[in-house]
Amino acid sequence: MSTMIKIAGLSKSFGSLEVLRSVDLEVRRGEVVCVIGPSGSGKSTLLRCVNLLEEPSAGRVEVDGVELTDPDADLDSARRHIGMVFQQFNLFSHLTVGQNLTVAQRKVLKRRGPEALEVARSNLERVGLADKIDAMPSQLSGGQQQRVAIARALAMNPHVMLFDEPTSALDPELVGDVLGVMRGLADEGMTMLVVTHEMQFAREVADRVLFMDGGGIVEQGTPAEVIGDPKQERTRTFLARVLDPTHARPGAEG
């Protein structure tokens, strides 16, 4: 199986704060990799470095055979194949759902209106929202808005999808529908790098789980290995707090 994402010696600092420390990672085509870890561990920064929303301080990032960290790389072209879904939905509030899904298709991919609209309808159907194409974002629940955001990313025909804690801003009862869409993408063979705190999703959907702390990958393996039987004490401490919060001690590390 070929490599979709290749990261070598990736470091990122904000002033004197080192957020990522020489991270190496490869994600195979069609693989679902979930990244877990405490706040401030570098998870989201790692994700944002994959499409150079954050410019690395050092190291190389290659996606689908293109080195994005090459000064001569055509970033706009490379990013067309990288879909990203954030914690916040980032929909254009003044546009309908259909318009949200077609604007980038027309401007970036140069698709004509009817074709872009057909692609929009198809991807809204994939996320279970075909009947919302004429709705305004304000008329949708948070979960529905996030599913529209996923459909918008899919409308660009990405080769890989990056998810940055896509359910963290949602009410608990809305999380399931979004995770269900992501399960469907995994079943379709989409390459996915997912920063998440949803341990059950990671257990059931991920091919591999990475635990990050202190700007580096502390442990990685199958969900059964990392979540079910972690080898590192730091991983065990984190999972104990996440999986059974009632046992967390005030002021304890986490």
XYZ file of N, CA and C in Angstrom:
762
model
N 0.848 -1.195 0.000
C 0.000 0.000 0.000
C 0.887 1.250 0.000
N 0.610 2.198 -0.872
C 1.460 3.370 -1.022
C 1.244 4.361 0.120
N 2.192 5.268 0.272
C 2.140 6.271 1.333
C 1.403 7.515 0.846
N 0.431 7.979 1.637
C -0.305 9.201 1.301
C 0.320 10.419 1.972
N 0.661 10.275 3.269
C 1.276 11.377 4.011
C 2.622 10.893 4.559
N 3.650 11.680 4.338
C 4.971 11.357 4.872
C 5.535 12.591 5.554
N 5.790 12.468 6.846
C 6.311 13.563 7.656
C 7.659 13.126 8.228
N 8.665 13.959 8.075
C 10.004 13.605 8.552
C 10.626 14.783 9.297
N 11.005 14.546 10.546
C 11.714 15.551 11.342
C 10.943 16.843 11.528
N 9.616 16.728 11.659
C 8.768 17.922 11.716
C 8.846 18.588 13.092
N 9.249 19.855 13.075
C 9.286 20.652 14.305
C 8.558 21.963 14.059
N 7.944 22.478 15.129
C 7.261 23.763 15.032
C 7.379 24.481 16.354
N 7.845 25.724 16.280
C 7.953 26.562 17.475
C 7.190 27.857 17.250
N 6.574 28.326 18.325
C 5.974 29.655 18.343
C 6.807 30.479 19.318
N 7.724 31.274 18.767
C 8.664 31.976 19.634
C 9.549 30.970 20.348
N 9.577 31.040 21.670
C 10.406 30.118 22.442
C 9.676 28.824 22.787
N 8.382 28.742 22.429
C 7.583 27.559 22.757
C 7.692 26.525 21.646
N 8.301 25.389 21.951
C 8.425 24.302 20.978
C 7.194 23.402 21.079
N 6.366 23.409 20.037
C 5.090 22.687 20.052
C 5.223 21.292 19.444
N 6.048 21.166 18.406
C 6.332 19.865 17.793
C 7.838 19.647 17.795
N 8.237 18.413 18.121
C 9.664 18.120 18.263
C 10.046 16.934 17.393
N 10.534 17.226 16.212
C 11.094 16.222 15.308
C 10.175 14.998 15.154
N 8.961 15.257 14.686
C 7.965 14.193 14.522
C 8.152 13.490 13.181
N 8.140 12.161 13.202
C 8.161 11.332 11.997
C 6.849 10.553 11.937
N 6.213 10.545 10.760
C 4.934 9.850 10.627
C 4.675 9.531 9.168
N 4.181 8.330 8.916
C 3.696 7.974 7.590
C 2.274 7.443 7.709
N 1.413 7.884 6.805
C 0.032 7.406 6.736
C -0.161 6.789 5.365
N -0.561 5.533 5.337
C -0.733 4.828 4.073
C -2.048 5.210 3.406
N -2.089 5.062 2.110
C -3.303 5.336 1.347
C -4.438 4.439 1.844
N -5.585 5.046 2.173
C -6.731 4.294 2.668
C -6.716 4.023 4.159
N -5.689 4.471 4.863
C -5.562 4.224 6.299
C -6.286 5.309 7.098
N -6.870 4.915 8.228
C -7.477 5.856 9.162
C -6.597 5.895 10.416
N -6.018 7.061 10.669
C -5.132 7.232 11.829
C -5.763 8.256 12.761
N -5.997 7.856 14.008
C -6.539 8.766 15.015
C -5.419 9.224 15.944
N -5.399 10.517 16.214
C -4.389 11.117 17.087
C -5.071 11.544 18.374
N -4.606 11.023 19.498
C -5.163 11.364 20.799
C -4.064 11.959 21.675
N -4.485 12.602 22.751
C -3.512 13.182 23.670
C -4.091 14.382 24.374
N -3.428 14.852 25.417
C -3.933 15.991 26.195
C -3.865 17.295 25.421
N -4.576 18.301 25.895
C -4.492 19.631 25.309
C -3.053 20.133 25.379
N -2.624 20.786 24.315
C -1.271 21.314 24.280
C -0.204 20.326 23.894
N -0.619 19.124 23.466
C 0.369 18.095 23.124
C 0.913 18.243 21.704
N 0.286 19.120 20.902
C 0.757 19.327 19.533
C -0.100 18.679 18.469
N -1.228 18.085 18.861
C -2.066 17.338 17.914
C -2.574 18.216 16.774
N -3.219 19.308 17.130
C -3.805 20.173 16.101
C -2.729 20.852 15.268
N -1.617 21.206 15.893
C -0.516 21.817 15.142
C 0.040 20.834 14.125
N 0.160 19.574 14.501
C 0.606 18.545 13.569
C -0.320 18.500 12.360
N -1.618 18.498 12.627
C -2.600 18.425 11.546
C -2.486 19.641 10.628
N -2.351 20.819 11.230
C -2.300 22.052 10.439
C -0.997 22.169 9.643
N 0.030 21.473 10.093
C 1.282 21.461 9.334
C 1.188 20.567 8.093
N 0.256 19.617 8.108
C 0.143 18.697 6.975
C -0.226 19.447 5.702
N -1.101 20.460 5.803
C -1.425 21.248 4.611
C -0.839 22.660 4.673
N 0.135 22.822 5.573
C 0.878 24.070 5.733
C 0.002 25.263 6.101
N -1.102 25.009 6.817
C -1.789 26.111 7.472
C -0.879 26.696 8.543
N -0.040 25.838 9.098
C 1.073 26.279 9.935
C 2.355 25.889 9.209
N 3.265 26.826 9.081
C 4.520 26.517 8.397
C 5.503 25.907 9.388
N 5.989 24.702 9.112
C 6.926 24.051 10.037
C 8.194 24.870 10.235
N 8.767 24.757 11.417
C 10.061 25.389 11.680
C 11.185 24.561 11.076
N 10.968 23.256 10.987
C 11.956 22.347 10.394
C 11.227 21.077 9.966
N 11.845 20.355 9.042
C 11.288 19.070 8.632
C 10.617 19.114 7.266
N 10.157 17.947 6.825
C 9.544 17.791 5.514
C 8.126 17.242 5.657
N 7.234 17.725 4.792
C 5.869 17.220 4.717
C 5.561 16.895 3.264
N 5.177 15.653 3.023
C 4.851 15.202 1.672
C 3.450 14.615 1.688
N 2.605 15.035 0.754
C 1.243 14.517 0.652
C 1.002 14.073 -0.787
N 0.663 12.808 -0.934
C 0.342 12.236 -2.245
C 1.466 12.499 -3.249
N 2.700 12.335 -2.776
C 3.859 12.446 -3.655
C 4.375 13.854 -3.872
N 3.724 14.860 -3.287
C 4.151 16.256 -3.455
C 4.727 16.767 -2.138
N 5.964 17.276 -2.172
C 6.555 17.836 -0.955
C 6.081 19.265 -0.769
N 5.189 19.457 0.208
C 4.622 20.785 0.437
C 5.629 21.753 1.033
N 6.650 21.227 1.706
C 7.655 22.084 2.328
C 8.738 22.523 1.342
N 8.678 22.030 0.120
C 9.586 22.502 -0.928
C 9.216 23.950 -1.269
N 10.178 24.867 -1.204
C 9.870 26.283 -1.495
C 9.237 26.497 -2.868
N 9.487 25.583 -3.790
C 8.947 25.717 -5.142
C 7.620 24.983 -5.335
N 7.086 24.376 -4.268
C 5.842 23.610 -4.388
C 4.672 24.538 -4.708
N 3.745 24.030 -5.521
C 2.510 24.753 -5.831
C 1.493 24.392 -4.743
N 1.477 25.196 -3.680
C 0.639 24.872 -2.522
C -0.845 24.872 -2.876
N -1.266 25.829 -3.679
C -2.682 25.902 -4.032
C -3.129 24.629 -4.730
N -2.303 24.132 -5.629
C -2.634 22.904 -6.352
C -2.664 21.709 -5.410
N -1.665 21.615 -4.526
C -1.580 20.484 -3.602
C -2.749 20.475 -2.624
N -3.134 21.663 -2.150
C -4.206 21.750 -1.158
C -5.568 21.360 -1.726
N -5.724 21.400 -3.040
C -7.001 21.000 -3.641
C -7.344 19.557 -3.314
N -6.302 18.765 -3.041
C -6.510 17.340 -2.798
C -6.529 16.995 -1.311
N -6.483 18.033 -0.453
C -6.469 17.818 0.995
C -7.708 18.482 1.587
N -8.659 17.675 2.038
C -9.841 18.215 2.687
C -9.578 18.392 4.171
N -10.115 19.473 4.760
C -9.917 19.685 6.200
C -11.217 20.130 6.844
N -11.520 19.520 7.981
C -12.710 19.859 8.757
C -12.251 20.272 10.148
N -12.664 21.468 10.565
C -12.194 22.054 11.815
C -13.201 21.830 12.952
N -12.823 22.266 14.157
C -13.749 22.202 15.290
C -14.973 23.067 15.014
N -14.743 24.268 14.524
C -15.832 25.163 14.154
C -16.179 24.930 12.693
N -17.407 25.202 12.337
C -17.915 24.761 11.042
C -17.453 25.654 9.897
N -17.224 26.944 10.183
C -16.677 27.868 9.185
C -17.505 27.941 7.909
N -18.821 27.826 8.034
C -19.687 28.009 6.872
C -19.917 29.505 6.644
N -20.140 29.883 5.407
C -20.488 31.269 5.102
C -21.939 31.489 5.495
N -22.153 32.321 6.511
C -23.501 32.464 7.083
C -24.486 33.119 6.125
N -23.984 33.897 5.169
C -24.867 34.613 4.251
C -25.196 33.801 2.993
N -24.638 32.590 2.890
C -24.886 31.730 1.740
C -25.721 30.520 2.143
N -26.510 30.009 1.214
C -27.249 28.778 1.477
C -26.272 27.609 1.568
N -26.775 26.480 2.025
C -25.950 25.266 2.080
C -25.403 24.940 0.694
N -26.275 24.972 -0.311
C -25.827 24.673 -1.672
C -24.751 25.622 -2.147
N -24.913 26.910 -1.846
C -23.907 27.896 -2.249
C -22.589 27.679 -1.509
N -22.668 27.274 -0.238
C -21.452 26.953 0.517
C -20.670 25.832 -0.160
N -21.391 24.888 -0.745
C -20.744 23.733 -1.368
C -20.270 23.998 -2.797
N -20.767 25.029 -3.423
C -20.410 25.254 -4.825
C -19.384 26.356 -5.037
N -19.229 27.268 -4.086
C -18.376 28.433 -4.328
C -16.929 28.040 -4.611
N -16.353 27.133 -3.819
C -14.960 26.729 -4.052
C -14.838 25.868 -5.302
N -15.854 25.055 -5.559
C -15.822 24.245 -6.785
C -15.709 25.139 -8.018
N -16.496 26.216 -8.035
C -16.509 27.095 -9.207
C -15.229 27.923 -9.301
N -14.759 28.413 -8.146
C -13.603 29.307 -8.171
C -12.275 28.557 -8.293
N -12.168 27.425 -7.626
C -10.895 26.699 -7.593
C -10.833 25.621 -8.674
N -11.882 24.817 -8.768
C -11.893 23.722 -9.743
C -12.472 24.139 -11.095
N -13.006 25.376 -11.157
C -13.556 25.931 -12.404
C -14.729 25.099 -12.938
N -15.480 24.491 -12.040
C -16.668 23.754 -12.470
C -17.789 24.732 -12.800
N -18.545 24.415 -13.826
C -19.693 25.240 -14.174
C -20.801 25.054 -13.148
N -21.698 26.020 -13.054
C -22.740 26.018 -12.044
C -23.528 24.724 -11.930
N -24.098 24.216 -13.042
C -24.897 22.979 -12.959
C -24.094 21.777 -12.457
N -22.840 21.657 -12.927
C -22.005 20.538 -12.481
C -21.690 20.672 -10.997
N -21.317 21.883 -10.563
C -20.995 22.114 -9.154
C -22.206 21.811 -8.278
N -23.397 22.196 -8.746
C -24.608 21.946 -7.970
C -24.902 20.456 -7.873
N -24.659 19.723 -8.935
C -24.874 18.275 -8.918
C -23.915 17.593 -7.948
N -22.649 18.048 -7.942
C -21.659 17.512 -6.992
C -22.085 17.848 -5.558
N -22.608 19.060 -5.372
C -23.078 19.467 -4.043
C -24.212 18.563 -3.580
N -25.178 18.334 -4.458
C -26.315 17.469 -4.101
C -25.848 16.059 -3.734
N -24.921 15.544 -4.532
C -24.415 14.192 -4.300
C -23.739 14.068 -2.932
N -22.937 15.076 -2.574
C -22.212 14.997 -1.308
C -23.094 15.312 -0.112
N -24.109 16.138 -0.295
C -25.086 16.335 0.777
C -25.848 15.042 1.039
N -26.098 14.308 -0.015
C -26.765 13.015 0.152
C -25.876 12.052 0.933
N -24.571 12.113 0.681
C -23.622 11.246 1.397
C -23.667 11.488 2.896
N -23.920 12.740 3.304
C -23.931 13.062 4.726
C -25.349 13.143 5.289
N -26.329 12.707 4.492
C -27.710 12.632 4.971
C -28.440 13.953 5.043
N -28.045 14.927 4.206
C -28.659 16.253 4.274
C -29.095 16.764 2.904
N -29.513 15.851 2.040
C -29.908 16.246 0.688
C -31.055 17.252 0.696
N -31.900 17.193 1.732
C -33.064 18.078 1.775
C -32.735 19.470 2.314
N -31.463 19.721 2.654
C -31.084 21.009 3.254
C -30.336 21.913 2.280
N -30.341 21.598 0.997
C -29.510 22.331 0.046
C -29.875 23.810 -0.040
N -31.141 24.156 0.200
C -31.566 25.556 0.119
C -31.648 26.236 1.489
N -31.276 25.505 2.553
C -31.342 26.071 3.899
C -30.168 27.010 4.156
N -30.356 27.922 5.100
C -29.264 28.770 5.568
C -28.595 28.086 6.760
N -27.292 28.289 6.959
C -26.612 27.659 8.091
C -27.300 27.912 9.433
N -27.868 29.107 9.601
C -28.521 29.439 10.876
C -29.754 28.583 11.150
N -30.257 27.924 10.119
C -31.435 27.062 10.276
C -31.052 25.630 10.638
N -29.765 25.360 10.742
C -29.288 24.006 10.995
C -28.734 23.868 12.410
N -28.804 22.661 12.931
C -28.158 22.368 14.214
C -26.646 22.343 14.016
N -25.910 22.358 15.130
C -24.456 22.278 15.036
C -23.991 21.024 14.328
N -24.632 19.900 14.629
C -24.262 18.642 13.988
C -24.504 18.680 12.492
N -25.635 19.282 12.098
C -25.927 19.406 10.674
C -24.924 20.321 9.991
N -24.553 21.416 10.654
C -23.564 22.325 10.073
C -22.219 21.629 9.885
N -21.850 20.793 10.828
C -20.575 20.092 10.693
C -20.642 19.078 9.549
N -21.784 18.438 9.379
C -21.928 17.504 8.260
C -21.898 18.239 6.928
N -22.442 19.456 6.887
C -22.332 20.287 5.680
C -20.861 20.631 5.422
N -20.122 20.937 6.483
C -18.694 21.249 6.336
C -17.933 20.053 5.765
N -18.298 18.848 6.194
C -17.673 17.642 5.648
C -18.032 17.491 4.173
N -19.326 17.693 3.845
C -19.763 17.596 2.450
C -19.043 18.622 1.582
N -18.846 19.822 2.119
C -18.135 20.864 1.365
C -16.706 20.430 1.056
N -16.035 19.820 2.025
C -14.675 19.329 1.780
C -14.684 18.208 0.747
N -15.665 17.312 0.833
C -15.740 16.186 -0.097
C -16.043 16.635 -1.517
N -16.739 17.756 -1.653
C -17.094 18.255 -2.980
C -15.868 18.625 -3.808
N -14.729 18.784 -3.152
C -13.490 19.126 -3.855
C -12.712 17.880 -4.270
N -13.308 16.694 -4.080
C -12.679 15.416 -4.445
C -11.298 15.231 -3.820
N -11.208 15.349 -2.490
C -9.898 15.227 -1.835
C -9.368 13.797 -1.873
N -8.048 13.686 -1.815
C -7.406 12.380 -1.716
C -7.201 11.980 -0.256
N -7.237 12.970 0.627
C -7.049 12.725 2.055
C -7.909 13.722 2.816
N -8.433 13.293 3.967
C -9.241 14.169 4.815
C -8.568 14.330 6.170
N -8.461 15.584 6.616
C -7.924 15.904 7.938
C -9.076 16.397 8.808
N -9.215 15.835 9.984
C -10.275 16.226 10.911
C -9.644 16.686 12.221
N -9.937 17.942 12.596
C -9.379 18.494 13.837
C -10.477 18.563 14.899
N -10.608 17.505 15.693
C -11.630 17.397 16.743
C -12.987 17.876 16.228
N -13.519 17.213 15.201
C -14.726 17.707 14.524
C -15.987 17.664 15.368
N -15.964 16.964 16.502
C -17.170 16.880 17.333
C -17.045 17.663 18.638
N -15.910 18.331 18.871
C -15.684 18.929 20.188
C -16.599 20.120 20.468
N -17.128 20.763 19.413
C -17.996 21.922 19.628
C -19.476 21.550 19.628
N -19.771 20.255 19.558
C -21.152 19.805 19.424
C -21.743 19.365 20.755
N -23.051 19.544 20.888
C -23.755 18.955 22.021
C -23.661 17.434 21.902
N -23.585 16.726 23.034
C -23.376 15.273 22.994
C -24.351 14.518 22.109
N -25.621 14.952 22.069
C -26.600 14.183 21.290
C -26.427 14.368 19.781
N -25.582 15.317 19.367
C -25.371 15.567 17.947
C -24.098 14.906 17.414
N -23.303 14.354 18.306
C -22.005 13.804 17.922
C -22.152 12.577 17.023
N -23.118 11.734 17.330
C -23.241 10.449 16.646
C -23.404 10.570 15.144
N -24.204 11.546 14.685
C -24.424 11.685 13.248
C -23.134 12.050 12.512
N -22.338 12.926 13.118
C -21.075 13.315 12.490
C -20.114 12.135 12.451
N -20.002 11.410 13.548
C -19.123 10.239 13.577
C -19.602 9.174 12.595
N -20.920 9.081 12.425
C -21.468 8.125 11.470
C -21.026 8.441 10.048
N -21.018 9.719 9.699
C -20.531 10.129 8.380
C -19.057 9.761 8.228
N -18.277 9.989 9.278
C -16.847 9.685 9.213
C -16.606 8.177 9.102
N -17.428 7.383 9.777
C -17.336 5.924 9.630
C -17.579 5.525 8.176
N -18.580 6.160 7.572
C -18.887 5.861 6.183
C -17.725 6.170 5.259
N -17.056 7.298 5.493
C -15.886 7.651 4.687
C -14.773 6.624 4.857
N -14.572 6.174 6.092
C -13.554 5.156 6.345
C -13.890 3.873 5.586
N -15.164 3.503 5.597
C -15.593 2.292 4.888
C -15.376 2.419 3.388
N -15.453 3.652 2.871
C -15.245 3.897 1.442
C -13.768 3.887 1.066
N -12.874 3.851 2.069
C -11.445 3.814 1.789
C -10.757 5.160 1.777
N -11.427 6.192 2.322
C -10.808 7.521 2.383
C -9.633 7.516 3.365
N -8.503 8.083 2.957
C -7.384 8.284 3.877
C -7.762 9.387 4.848
N -7.635 9.115 6.151
C -8.087 10.071 7.149
C -7.080 10.179 8.291
N -6.750 11.422 8.649
C -5.946 11.706 9.834
C -6.840 12.518 10.752
N -7.165 11.946 11.912
C -8.229 12.471 12.765
C -7.700 12.771 14.161
N -7.711 14.050 14.540
C -7.456 14.421 15.933
C -8.793 14.335 16.663
N -8.853 13.513 17.701
C -10.146 13.279 18.334
C -10.008 12.953 19.811
N -11.080 13.226 20.556
C -11.174 12.764 21.935
C -12.252 11.697 22.061
N -12.800 11.267 20.923
C -13.835 10.228 20.912
C -13.165 8.855 20.886
N -12.942 8.296 22.073
C -12.176 7.056 22.177
C -12.891 5.861 21.544
N -14.219 5.837 21.636
C -14.943 4.718 21.053
C -14.801 4.724 19.535
N -14.859 5.911 18.946
C -14.648 6.034 17.503
C -13.249 5.532 17.143
N -12.244 5.956 17.906
C -10.873 5.526 17.629
C -10.740 4.010 17.751
N -11.377 3.448 18.758
C -11.338 1.988 18.951
C -11.899 1.247 17.744
N -13.032 1.744 17.246
C -13.795 0.987 16.251
C -13.402 1.288 14.813
N -12.898 2.481 14.533
C -12.696 2.903 13.145
C -11.225 3.010 12.750
N -10.371 3.383 13.697
C -8.966 3.627 13.351
C -8.237 2.341 13.002
N -7.364 2.442 12.009
C -6.404 1.364 11.749
C -5.226 1.489 12.703
N -4.936 2.741 13.071
C -3.803 3.008 13.952
C -4.133 4.196 14.831
N -3.634 4.174 16.067
C -3.828 5.265 17.015
C -2.460 5.786 17.438
N -2.324 7.125 17.428
C -1.112 7.763 17.937
C -1.455 8.486 19.227
N -0.645 8.319 20.255
C -0.776 9.121 21.464
C 0.354 10.141 21.472
N -0.031 11.422 21.508
C 0.957 12.496 21.530
C 0.998 13.176 22.886
N 2.181 13.597 23.269
C 2.356 14.399 24.472
C 3.678 15.142 24.343
N 3.698 16.377 24.804
C 4.936 17.142 24.795
C 5.521 17.383 23.417
N 4.662 17.410 22.384
C 5.141 17.711 21.046
C 5.690 16.533 20.274
N 5.516 15.329 20.808
C 6.022 14.147 20.120
C 5.051 12.980 20.210
N 5.315 11.960 19.407
C 4.508 10.736 19.442
C 5.099 9.815 20.505
N 4.337 9.609 21.572
C 4.804 8.794 22.691
C 4.613 7.308 22.397
N 3.510 6.996 21.737
C 3.155 5.598 21.510
C 2.226 5.521 20.314
N 2.369 4.447 19.519
C 1.449 4.235 18.406
C 1.287 2.752 18.157
N 0.157 2.400 17.574
C -0.139 1.001 17.291
C -1.608 0.854 16.949
N -2.097 -0.373 16.955
C -3.507 -0.599 16.712
C -4.315 -0.053 17.889
N -5.621 0.186 17.700
C -6.442 0.626 18.832
C -6.364 -0.335 20.019
N -6.322 -1.621 19.732
C -6.244 -2.603 20.823
C -4.952 -2.440 21.610
N -3.869 -2.090 20.912
C -2.574 -1.930 21.578
C -2.508 -0.629 22.377
N -2.880 0.478 21.748
C -2.670 1.788 22.384
C -3.764 2.108 23.394
N -5.017 1.850 23.035
C -6.116 2.157 23.953
C -6.395 0.985 24.886
N -6.291 -0.225 24.355
C -6.617 -1.400 25.168
C -5.500 -1.874 26.067
N -4.246 -1.698 25.628
C -3.121 -2.221 26.408
C -1.891 -1.337 26.227
N -1.974 -0.069 26.662
C -0.860 0.860 26.432
C 0.394 0.436 27.176
N 1.533 0.672 26.534
C 2.815 0.275 27.132
C 3.448 1.397 27.942
N 3.175 2.650 27.550
C 3.822 3.780 28.209
C 2.973 4.290 29.381
N 3.649 4.626 30.467
C 2.954 5.109 31.663
C 2.169 6.386 31.366
N 2.746 7.280 30.542
C 2.043 8.528 30.232
C 0.741 8.251 29.483
N 0.761 7.269 28.591
C -0.456 6.897 27.863
C -1.486 6.333 28.827
N -1.032 5.470 29.738
C -1.963 4.856 30.707
C -2.606 5.923 31.587
N -1.818 6.899 32.023
C -2.353 7.970 32.880
C -3.410 8.779 32.137
N -3.104 9.133 30.892
C -4.055 9.912 30.088
C -5.354 9.145 29.880
N -5.245 7.890 29.493
C -6.443 7.101 29.195
C -7.276 6.852 30.448
N -6.614 6.684 31.577
C -7.357 6.489 32.828
C -8.225 7.712 33.115
N -7.685 8.875 32.855
C -8.437 10.108 33.106
C -9.561 10.299 32.091
N -9.293 9.950 30.850
C -10.291 10.150 29.792
C -11.403 9.118 29.865
N -11.033 7.872 30.095
C -12.020 6.790 30.076
C -12.817 6.697 31.367
N -12.242 7.201 32.467
C -12.967 7.176 33.736
C -12.677 8.463 34.496
N -13.326 9.570 34.067
C -13.037 10.884 34.667
C -13.300 10.955 36.173
N -14.144 10.069 36.704
C -14.455 10.118 38.124
C -13.237 9.802 38.975
N -12.228 9.152 38.362
C -11.019 8.802 39.099
C -9.945 9.872 39.003
N -10.243 10.943 38.231
C -9.249 12.018 38.101
C -9.096 12.740 39.431
N -7.850 13.031 39.788
C -7.577 13.745 41.004
C -7.395 15.232 40.699
N -8.016 16.109 41.455
C -7.834 17.553 41.222
C -6.355 17.914 41.220
N -5.960 18.642 40.180
C -4.568 19.077 40.114
C -3.634 18.049 39.541
N -4.138 16.826 39.253
C -3.269 15.800 38.688
C -2.940 16.143 37.245
N -1.834 15.609 36.770
C -1.397 15.893 35.400
C -2.417 15.352 34.418
N -2.613 16.089 33.305
C -3.501 15.590 32.302
C -3.755 16.570 31.226
